[in-house]
Short mmCIF file of C-alpha atoms and ligand atoms in Angstrom, two decimals:
data_model
loop_
_atom_site.label_atom_id
_atom_site.label_comp_id
_atom_site.label_asym_id
_atom_site.label_seq_id
_atom_site.Cartn_x
_atom_site.Cartn_y
_atom_site.Cartn_z
CA MET M 1 -60.56 -48.83 71.77
CA LYS M 2 -62.18 -50.70 69.24
CA ILE M 3 -66.19 -50.03 68.95
CA GLY M 4 -68.60 -50.73 66.47
CA ILE M 5 -71.37 -52.60 65.06
CA ASP M 6 -71.40 -56.47 67.23
CA LYS M 7 -74.45 -57.35 65.29
CA ILE M 8 -77.34 -55.85 63.12
CA GLY M 9 -81.41 -57.30 62.48
CA PHE M 10 -83.70 -55.84 60.72
CA TYR M 11 -87.55 -56.19 60.33
CA THR M 12 -90.08 -55.05 57.70
CA PRO M 13 -93.53 -56.25 57.54
CA HIS M 14 -94.80 -58.88 55.98
CA LEU M 15 -97.10 -57.53 53.43
CA TYR M 16 -95.54 -55.65 49.92
CA VAL M 17 -97.29 -53.98 46.92
CA ASP M 18 -95.62 -54.13 43.35
CA MET M 19 -94.35 -51.10 42.26
CA ASN M 20 -94.94 -52.02 39.01
CA LYS M 21 -98.63 -52.36 39.59
CA LEU M 22 -98.88 -48.82 41.54
CA ALA M 23 -97.30 -47.48 38.59
CA VAL M 24 -99.99 -48.35 36.19
CA ALA M 25 -103.17 -47.75 38.82
CA ARG M 26 -101.08 -44.25 39.39
CA ASP M 27 -100.90 -43.62 35.89
CA VAL M 28 -97.03 -43.39 35.12
CA GLU M 29 -94.86 -45.41 33.45
CA PRO M 30 -93.65 -48.42 35.12
CA GLU M 31 -90.05 -47.56 34.54
CA LYS M 32 -90.56 -44.45 36.16
CA PHE M 33 -90.78 -45.95 39.31
CA THR M 34 -88.94 -49.11 38.90
CA ILE M 35 -85.77 -47.02 37.38
CA GLY M 36 -86.18 -43.55 37.50
CA ILE M 37 -86.98 -43.82 41.15
CA GLY M 38 -85.30 -47.26 41.60
CA GLN M 39 -88.31 -49.22 43.92
CA SER M 40 -89.65 -52.91 43.13
CA GLN M 41 -91.66 -53.30 46.20
CA MET M 42 -92.54 -51.20 48.83
CA ALA M 43 -93.40 -52.57 52.27
CA ILE M 44 -97.00 -52.10 53.81
CA ALA M 45 -97.05 -52.09 57.74
CA PRO M 46 -101.13 -53.54 58.68
CA ILE M 47 -102.66 -51.81 61.53
CA THR M 48 -100.86 -54.20 63.85
CA GLN M 49 -97.55 -52.82 63.39
CA ASP M 50 -96.27 -49.32 64.24
CA PRO M 51 -92.20 -48.23 64.80
CA ILE M 52 -92.26 -49.78 68.38
CA SER M 53 -93.78 -53.42 67.20
CA LEU M 54 -91.32 -52.73 64.02
CA ALA M 55 -88.11 -52.31 65.97
CA ALA M 56 -89.32 -54.98 68.70
CA ASN M 57 -89.03 -57.57 66.17
CA ALA M 58 -85.92 -56.71 64.64
CA ALA M 59 -83.98 -56.98 68.20
CA LEU M 60 -85.32 -60.42 69.32
CA GLN M 61 -84.27 -61.81 66.26
CA ILE M 62 -80.39 -60.42 67.58
CA ILE M 63 -80.53 -60.16 71.26
CA ASP M 64 -79.22 -63.46 73.18
CA GLU M 65 -78.58 -63.78 76.84
CA GLU M 66 -75.31 -61.94 77.09
CA ASP M 67 -76.90 -58.96 75.31
CA LYS M 68 -79.61 -58.76 77.70
CA ALA M 69 -77.13 -59.33 80.54
CA LYS M 70 -75.04 -56.34 78.84
CA ILE M 71 -76.73 -53.69 77.25
CA ASP M 72 -77.62 -51.07 80.02
CA LEU M 73 -78.33 -48.33 77.20
CA VAL M 74 -81.50 -48.32 74.42
CA ILE M 75 -81.34 -45.85 71.95
CA PHE M 76 -84.57 -45.34 69.48
CA GLY M 77 -84.69 -43.23 66.76
CA THR M 78 -87.58 -42.69 64.85
CA GLU M 79 -89.48 -39.53 63.25
CA SER M 80 -92.88 -41.63 63.58
CA GLY M 81 -93.15 -42.27 66.51
CA ILE M 82 -95.61 -42.61 68.87
CA ASP M 83 -95.90 -40.71 72.03
CA HIS M 84 -94.56 -37.06 72.63
CA SER M 85 -93.66 -37.81 75.68
CA LYS M 86 -92.53 -41.70 76.56
CA SER M 87 -89.89 -42.98 74.35
CA GLY M 88 -90.24 -46.11 71.99
CA ALA M 89 -86.63 -47.32 73.57
CA VAL M 90 -89.17 -47.67 76.93
CA TYR M 91 -91.52 -50.14 75.22
CA VAL M 92 -89.11 -51.64 73.55
CA HIS M 93 -86.81 -52.35 76.68
CA GLN M 94 -89.96 -54.44 78.46
CA LEU M 95 -90.77 -56.22 75.04
CA LEU M 96 -87.38 -57.87 75.02
CA GLY M 97 -86.62 -58.57 79.07
CA LEU M 98 -83.99 -56.50 79.16
CA ARG M 99 -82.28 -55.19 82.32
CA SER M 100 -83.95 -52.25 84.68
CA GLU M 101 -80.59 -51.49 85.46
CA ALA M 102 -80.43 -49.81 82.06
CA ARG M 103 -81.03 -46.35 80.11
CA ALA M 104 -83.59 -45.88 77.20
CA MET M 105 -84.51 -42.75 75.60
CA GLU M 106 -85.85 -42.00 71.11
CA ILE M 107 -83.77 -39.27 69.41
CA LYS M 108 -84.85 -37.43 66.90
CA GLN M 109 -83.18 -35.49 63.96
CA ALA M 110 -85.23 -37.24 60.72
CA CYS M 111 -83.64 -39.81 59.08
CA TYR M 112 -80.49 -39.32 60.82
CA GLY M 113 -82.08 -40.40 63.82
CA ALA M 114 -80.15 -44.03 63.99
CA THR M 115 -77.15 -42.32 63.50
CA ALA M 116 -76.94 -39.81 66.21
CA ALA M 117 -77.82 -43.14 68.29
CA ILE M 118 -75.09 -45.06 67.21
CA GLN M 119 -72.60 -42.13 67.47
CA LEU M 120 -73.72 -41.75 71.60
CA ALA M 121 -73.35 -45.51 71.90
CA LYS M 122 -69.99 -45.32 70.82
CA GLY M 123 -69.32 -42.50 73.47
CA HIS M 124 -70.81 -44.66 76.32
CA ILE M 125 -68.71 -47.75 75.81
CA ALA M 126 -66.07 -45.51 74.88
CA LEU M 127 -66.65 -45.09 79.31
CA HIS M 128 -67.84 -48.24 79.83
CA PRO M 129 -66.45 -51.05 77.40
CA GLU M 130 -68.23 -53.62 79.17
CA SER M 131 -71.31 -52.65 78.43
CA ARG M 132 -73.44 -52.87 75.48
CA VAL M 133 -76.08 -50.62 73.28
CA LEU M 134 -78.87 -51.79 71.95
CA VAL M 135 -79.81 -48.63 68.68
CA LEU M 136 -83.21 -48.83 67.10
CA GLY M 137 -83.88 -46.88 63.85
CA SER M 138 -87.69 -47.73 63.05
CA ASP M 139 -90.09 -46.16 60.90
CA ILE M 140 -93.06 -46.26 58.89
CA ALA M 141 -92.73 -43.90 55.92
CA ARG M 142 -96.14 -42.34 54.81
CA TYR M 143 -96.77 -39.13 52.28
CA GLY M 144 -100.25 -40.08 51.25
CA LEU M 145 -102.31 -41.96 48.57
CA ARG M 146 -101.37 -40.18 45.21
CA THR M 147 -99.12 -37.73 46.53
CA GLY M 148 -95.50 -37.26 44.77
CA GLY M 149 -93.59 -39.15 47.81
CA GLU M 150 -96.21 -42.01 47.26
CA ALA M 151 -93.52 -44.08 45.46
CA THR M 152 -90.80 -43.37 48.34
CA GLN M 153 -92.96 -44.83 50.94
CA GLY M 154 -91.81 -48.25 53.26
CA ALA M 155 -92.02 -49.38 56.85
CA GLY M 156 -89.47 -51.22 58.63
CA ALA M 157 -86.84 -51.25 61.46
CA VAL M 158 -83.47 -52.24 62.28
CA ALA M 159 -81.64 -53.18 65.44
CA LEU M 160 -78.01 -53.22 66.27
CA VAL M 161 -75.85 -53.93 68.98
CA ILE M 162 -72.84 -51.55 69.23
CA SER M 163 -70.08 -52.68 71.50
CA ALA M 164 -66.33 -53.00 71.96
CA ASN M 165 -64.53 -55.16 70.07
CA PRO M 166 -67.32 -55.73 67.79
CA SER M 167 -67.80 -59.00 65.81
CA VAL M 168 -69.11 -56.96 61.83
CA MET M 169 -67.62 -53.34 61.47
CA VAL M 170 -65.51 -51.30 63.71
CA LEU M 171 -66.78 -47.89 63.46
CA GLU M 172 -63.33 -45.61 62.99
CA ASP M 173 -63.05 -42.55 65.08
CA GLU M 174 -63.27 -39.21 62.83
CA SER M 175 -66.04 -38.36 61.60
CA ALA M 176 -67.53 -35.20 59.52
CA TYR M 177 -70.70 -33.65 59.60
CA PHE M 178 -72.59 -30.83 58.56
CA THR M 179 -76.09 -29.17 60.05
CA SER M 180 -78.26 -26.04 58.45
CA ASP M 181 -81.77 -25.03 58.87
CA ILE M 182 -83.36 -26.11 55.63
CA MET M 183 -87.30 -26.84 54.81
CA ASP M 184 -86.68 -29.77 52.77
CA PHE M 185 -89.32 -32.44 54.75
CA TRP M 186 -90.75 -32.20 57.96
CA ARG M 187 -94.24 -33.36 59.36
CA PRO M 188 -95.79 -30.93 61.93
CA VAL M 189 -97.24 -32.71 65.48
CA TYR M 190 -100.47 -32.79 64.06
CA SER M 191 -99.70 -34.25 60.41
CA GLU M 192 -99.65 -38.05 59.80
CA THR M 193 -97.95 -37.49 56.85
CA ALA M 194 -95.14 -36.01 55.78
CA TYR M 195 -94.50 -32.68 54.04
CA VAL M 196 -91.82 -32.43 51.81
CA ASP M 197 -90.22 -30.31 49.03
CA GLY M 198 -89.45 -33.02 46.70
CA LYS M 199 -86.66 -31.55 43.91
CA PHE M 200 -85.32 -29.38 46.78
CA SER M 201 -84.60 -32.61 49.00
CA ASN M 202 -83.09 -34.26 46.21
CA GLU M 203 -80.63 -31.24 45.92
CA GLN M 204 -79.74 -30.88 50.05
CA TYR M 205 -78.90 -34.19 50.36
CA ILE M 206 -76.52 -34.00 47.55
CA HIS M 207 -75.21 -30.18 49.02
CA PHE M 208 -74.72 -32.00 52.36
CA PHE M 209 -72.92 -34.78 51.01
CA ALA M 210 -70.64 -32.93 49.10
CA LYS M 211 -69.83 -30.61 52.26
CA VAL M 212 -69.33 -33.99 54.44
CA TRP M 213 -67.27 -35.83 51.78
CA GLU M 214 -64.80 -33.32 51.06
CA GLN M 215 -64.49 -32.42 55.58
CA TYR M 216 -64.08 -35.70 56.02
CA LYS M 217 -61.29 -36.28 53.63
CA GLU M 218 -59.22 -33.06 54.98
CA LYS M 219 -60.10 -34.74 58.41
CA THR M 220 -58.69 -37.86 57.64
CA GLY M 221 -56.59 -37.82 54.63
CA LEU M 222 -58.48 -40.65 53.20
CA GLN M 223 -59.36 -40.54 49.35
CA LEU M 224 -62.55 -42.56 47.32
CA ALA M 225 -59.91 -45.32 46.41
CA ASP M 226 -59.56 -46.41 50.15
CA TYR M 227 -63.32 -47.45 50.10
CA GLU M 228 -64.58 -51.28 49.02
CA ALA M 229 -68.15 -49.40 49.37
CA ILE M 230 -69.97 -46.15 49.85
CA CYS M 231 -73.60 -47.00 51.34
CA PHE M 232 -75.72 -43.94 51.33
CA HIS M 233 -78.76 -43.34 53.12
CA LEU M 234 -81.77 -44.34 50.71
CA PRO M 235 -85.14 -42.73 50.55
CA TYR M 236 -85.35 -44.37 47.39
CA THR M 237 -82.50 -46.32 45.51
CA LYS M 238 -81.83 -43.64 42.66
CA MET M 239 -80.89 -41.27 45.12
CA GLY M 240 -78.00 -42.66 46.58
CA PHE M 241 -76.74 -43.61 42.89
CA LYS M 242 -77.23 -39.40 42.37
CA ALA M 243 -74.67 -38.29 45.24
CA LEU M 244 -72.26 -41.28 44.50
CA LYS M 245 -72.02 -39.78 41.05
CA THR M 246 -70.79 -36.48 42.14
CA ILE M 247 -67.44 -37.85 43.36
CA LEU M 248 -66.95 -41.20 41.13
CA GLU M 249 -64.54 -39.42 39.08
CA GLU M 250 -62.05 -39.10 42.07
CA ALA M 251 -61.38 -43.08 41.57
CA SER M 252 -59.59 -45.04 38.59
CA GLU M 253 -61.96 -46.77 36.17
CA LYS M 254 -61.28 -49.94 37.71
CA GLU M 255 -62.45 -48.23 41.31
CA GLN M 256 -65.02 -46.89 39.71
CA GLU M 257 -66.49 -50.31 38.56
CA ARG M 258 -66.01 -51.66 41.79
CA LEU M 259 -67.52 -48.98 43.73
CA LEU M 260 -70.87 -49.05 41.10
CA THR M 261 -71.11 -52.70 41.69
CA ASN M 262 -70.72 -52.71 45.87
CA TYR M 263 -73.36 -49.66 45.58
CA LYS M 264 -75.82 -51.86 43.60
CA THR M 265 -76.17 -54.79 45.88
CA SER M 266 -76.62 -51.85 48.68
CA THR M 267 -79.65 -51.25 47.05
CA LEU M 268 -81.37 -54.60 46.87
CA TYR M 269 -83.25 -54.77 50.57
CA ASN M 270 -84.11 -51.33 50.09
CA ARG M 271 -85.58 -51.55 46.42
CA ASN M 272 -87.68 -54.20 48.06
CA VAL M 273 -88.84 -51.91 51.39
CA GLY M 274 -89.00 -48.83 50.37
CA ASN M 275 -87.51 -46.09 52.78
CA ILE M 276 -87.58 -46.88 56.20
CA TYR M 277 -86.05 -43.36 57.16
CA THR M 278 -84.07 -44.03 60.62
CA GLY M 279 -83.05 -47.57 59.17
CA SER M 280 -82.40 -46.83 55.92
CA LEU M 281 -78.48 -46.45 55.64
CA TYR M 282 -78.15 -49.36 57.93
CA LEU M 283 -80.58 -51.26 56.07
CA SER M 284 -78.38 -50.73 52.99
CA LEU M 285 -75.07 -51.72 55.09
CA LEU M 286 -76.45 -54.55 55.17
CA SER M 287 -78.19 -55.05 52.14
CA LEU M 288 -73.86 -55.54 50.74
CA LEU M 289 -72.68 -57.36 54.05
CA GLU M 290 -75.22 -60.16 53.64
CA GLN M 291 -75.72 -60.15 49.50
CA LYS M 292 -71.76 -59.52 48.78
CA GLU M 293 -70.43 -63.13 49.59
CA ASP M 294 -66.68 -62.06 49.15
CA LEU M 295 -66.34 -59.17 51.03
CA GLN M 296 -62.31 -58.94 52.82
CA GLU M 297 -62.22 -58.41 55.93
CA GLY M 298 -59.93 -54.83 56.80
CA ALA M 299 -62.37 -53.62 53.81
CA ARG M 300 -63.31 -50.16 54.76
CA PHE M 301 -67.39 -48.78 54.03
CA GLY M 302 -68.17 -45.38 53.89
CA MET M 303 -71.16 -44.48 55.54
CA TYR M 304 -73.55 -41.30 54.42
CA SER M 305 -76.49 -40.33 57.06
CA TYR M 306 -78.61 -37.58 55.69
CA GLY M 307 -81.59 -36.44 57.84
CA SER M 308 -83.80 -34.01 56.73
CA GLY M 309 -84.26 -30.41 58.27
CA ALA M 310 -81.04 -30.87 58.45
CA VAL M 311 -78.00 -32.91 59.41
CA GLY M 312 -75.82 -34.87 57.15
CA GLU M 313 -72.61 -36.90 58.55
CA PHE M 314 -70.36 -39.22 57.23
CA PHE M 315 -68.21 -41.77 58.59
CA SER M 316 -66.63 -45.34 57.91
CA GLY M 317 -66.18 -48.76 59.11
CA ILE M 318 -64.00 -51.64 58.91
CA LEU M 319 -65.16 -54.82 58.61
CA GLN M 320 -63.55 -57.55 60.76
CA PRO M 321 -62.78 -61.34 61.05
CA GLY M 322 -65.29 -63.64 60.52
CA TYR M 323 -67.95 -61.02 60.53
CA ARG M 324 -70.00 -63.08 58.22
CA GLU M 325 -70.74 -65.55 61.19
CA HIS M 326 -72.48 -63.00 62.64
CA LEU M 327 -75.02 -61.78 60.15
CA PHE M 328 -78.64 -63.26 59.97
CA VAL M 329 -78.62 -64.06 56.47
CA ALA M 330 -80.87 -67.26 56.28
CA GLU M 331 -83.46 -65.11 58.57
CA HIS M 332 -83.58 -62.43 56.35
CA ALA M 333 -84.05 -64.72 53.44
CA ALA M 334 -86.96 -66.47 55.05
CA GLN M 335 -88.59 -63.16 56.26
CA PHE M 336 -88.57 -61.97 52.35
CA GLN M 337 -89.54 -65.22 51.14
CA ALA M 338 -92.42 -65.25 53.48
CA ARG M 339 -93.87 -62.03 52.63
CA LYS M 340 -96.96 -61.33 50.57
CA GLU M 341 -98.13 -59.27 47.97
CA VAL M 342 -101.68 -56.91 48.51
CA SER M 343 -102.94 -55.48 45.12
CA VAL M 344 -102.96 -51.57 45.13
CA ALA M 345 -106.48 -51.46 46.64
CA GLU M 346 -105.82 -53.73 49.29
CA TYR M 347 -102.88 -51.23 49.83
CA GLU M 348 -105.20 -48.28 50.15
CA ALA M 349 -107.26 -49.89 52.17
CA ILE M 350 -104.66 -50.71 54.77
CA PHE M 351 -103.14 -47.20 54.39
CA GLN M 352 -106.56 -45.66 55.40
CA GLU M 353 -106.97 -47.62 58.56
CA SER M 354 -106.48 -45.35 61.36
CA LEU M 355 -106.62 -46.28 65.10
CA PRO M 356 -108.47 -44.18 67.48
CA THR M 357 -107.95 -40.80 68.68
CA ASP M 358 -110.51 -40.08 70.85
CA GLY M 359 -109.33 -42.17 73.53
CA SER M 360 -112.22 -45.03 72.68
CA THR M 361 -110.91 -48.29 73.35
CA VAL M 362 -109.98 -51.18 69.86
CA GLU M 363 -108.82 -54.12 70.07
CA LEU M 364 -106.94 -54.95 66.91
CA ASP M 365 -107.21 -58.64 65.05
CA ILE M 366 -103.43 -60.21 65.32
CA SER M 367 -103.90 -63.35 63.93
CA GLN M 368 -103.25 -62.67 60.25
CA ASP M 369 -99.81 -61.09 60.89
CA PRO M 370 -96.99 -63.40 61.54
CA ALA M 371 -94.88 -61.38 63.78
CA THR M 372 -93.95 -61.57 67.08
CA ILE M 373 -94.49 -58.93 68.50
CA CYS M 374 -97.54 -57.14 67.16
CA LEU M 375 -99.93 -54.12 68.99
CA ALA M 376 -102.82 -55.85 70.24
CA GLY M 377 -105.27 -52.64 70.59
CA ILE M 378 -105.36 -49.99 72.62
CA SER M 379 -107.36 -48.88 76.02
CA ASP M 380 -107.27 -46.14 78.41
CA HIS M 381 -105.31 -44.28 76.30
CA GLN M 382 -102.22 -46.71 76.14
CA ARG M 383 -101.05 -49.06 73.39
CA ASN M 384 -101.01 -52.78 73.91
CA TYR M 385 -98.23 -54.95 72.64
CA VAL M 386 -98.72 -58.73 72.57
CA ASN M 387 -94.92 -60.61 72.09
CA LYS M 388 -96.41 -64.13 70.86
CA GLN M 389 -93.77 -66.04 72.63
CA GLN M 390 -94.28 -65.27 75.95
N1 LIG L 1 -88.29 -44.35 32.78
C1 LIG L 1 -87.21 -44.11 33.31
N2 LIG L 1 -87.14 -42.94 33.83
C2 LIG L 1 -88.19 -42.30 34.52
C3 LIG L 1 -89.51 -42.35 33.32
C4 LIG L 1 -89.25 -43.39 32.36
N3 LIG L 1 -90.46 -43.23 32.31
N4 LIG L 1 -90.33 -41.23 33.75
C5 LIG L 1 -89.56 -40.49 34.78
N5 LIG L 1 -88.35 -41.12 35.14
C6 LIG L 1 -87.46 -40.73 36.36
C7 LIG L 1 -86.92 -39.05 35.83
O1 LIG L 1 -86.05 -38.54 34.63
C8 LIG L 1 -86.01 -38.35 36.99
O2 LIG L 1 -85.19 -39.31 37.30
P1 LIG L 1 -84.02 -38.09 37.68
O3 LIG L 1 -84.09 -38.12 39.10
O4 LIG L 1 -82.52 -39.14 37.38
O5 LIG L 1 -84.02 -37.29 36.45
C9 LIG L 1 -86.93 -40.23 38.26
O6 LIG L 1 -87.60 -40.94 37.46
C10 LIG L 1 -87.96 -39.30 39.27
O7 LIG L 1 -88.78 -38.36 38.51
P2 LIG L 1 -89.43 -36.97 38.77
O8 LIG L 1 -88.26 -36.23 39.27
O9 LIG L 1 -90.20 -36.59 37.90
O10 LIG L 1 -90.75 -37.75 40.19
P3 LIG L 1 -91.28 -36.97 41.31
O11 LIG L 1 -90.94 -35.22 40.97
O12 LIG L 1 -92.57 -37.11 40.84
O13 LIG L 1 -91.22 -37.31 42.12
C11 LIG L 1 -89.09 -37.07 44.49
C12 LIG L 1 -89.66 -37.57 42.83
C13 LIG L 1 -89.01 -35.74 44.19
C14 LIG L 1 -87.94 -38.03 44.78
C15 LIG L 1 -90.58 -37.66 44.84
O14 LIG L 1 -90.96 -39.03 45.25
C16 LIG L 1 -90.68 -37.23 46.60
O15 LIG L 1 -91.16 -36.34 46.67
N6 LIG L 1 -90.06 -38.40 47.29
C17 LIG L 1 -90.03 -38.21 49.14
C18 LIG L 1 -88.19 -37.01 49.55
C19 LIG L 1 -87.44 -37.60 49.25
O16 LIG L 1 -86.91 -38.76 49.20
N7 LIG L 1 -86.36 -36.78 48.83
C20 LIG L 1 -84.60 -37.40 48.90
C21 LIG L 1 -84.25 -36.61 49.53
S1 LIG L 1 -84.29 -36.28 51.24
C22 LIG L 1 -83.60 -37.94 52.56
O17 LIG L 1 -83.27 -37.62 51.76
C23 LIG L 1 -84.85 -38.08 53.49
C24 LIG L 1 -85.92 -38.75 53.34
O18 LIG L 1 -85.59 -40.10 53.73
C25 LIG L 1 -87.08 -37.94 53.17
#
């Protein structure tokens, strides 16, 4: 049975900071951020957006009445969730008005969460071909002001509908995965920001890539030349390039050129959003699908997912006939177009704003946030969301 991505949506908050200006404020050469790290803009989440609202906004864009009738499983991948008990999936399920006869859950393994969700979704569809699964990957990446990781922050969500006979991409059955207990990046439950051993995390990302790529080739007999492109989890856009470089020589010069050109296109959205953790790989895939107009149906795409701690996985997808009609190119272009730049001082002020943690009530001003779904406040220890369309 063919199972894969039927639709893919994306949402990022309406604010961003320019990396050149952030570099000046941090007294580093702008090229370090724009070339060395490979980031141009960094999305900033206002206090009225959290991982739930980001995910709901991403899904709202792509879900139609048929999806609503068929989705019976919602899986929310995140590493910046808002509750130790209740899943983000239940909130999004309600905000979208999905049918009650559904399962909903949250899944966690750093940036690998959405990939884990997709693999589970495939199993569900294999048993229930008429169903559809909504997979969400939503995060706000926070390392802290003036930290080593600051230039690799970001915010956003992807939403994917996984189904049988998908319109966009069939995900091939074989997959290669690798788990090892390492401390490259983590966030203890008491911390609002991540802890990271930056250099070690870079090394491990590449080490895990080598492991799963070799394993994948052994399992499938596929070679680098069989790929139109390889998409990577992108904590920052230079990272995937570093990994790609380690295998490029396996292909001819012409193929290398194609892979490098496509890699560049696959980083365009991420370059202007930053790290969105669980959604980053799928944002990169979306960037390539939407920004390269002449992709051929039947083309094979490799996907490398990495979640610190750590789990790596490599798998492949085949582009489907007519895929472009099922993308949301104009909506995503409009979203980028409508974003507003904030100064470094404004970004710092937004970063330091926080929600009460002592049970007190707060009402947030959502009039300045153009998103359809916003966090409107907290009362009785409960987050209150508003869908402005309802
Ligand atoms: N012009 C051009 N390039 C310049 C430059 C200049 N003026 N100045 C510096 N550079 C280059 C450096 O040469 C370097 O390039 P290479 O990596 O190719 O050698 C690059 O800019 C970065 O410079 P540094 O290594 O000095 O940067 P840093 O140590 O300050 O920080 C970082 C880099 C370690 C990635 C840090 O941003 C960080 O800790 N980020 C968070 C962790 C992370 O993203 N890890 C990635 C793997 S883990 C993962 O993927 C999971 C996840 O999502 C977190």
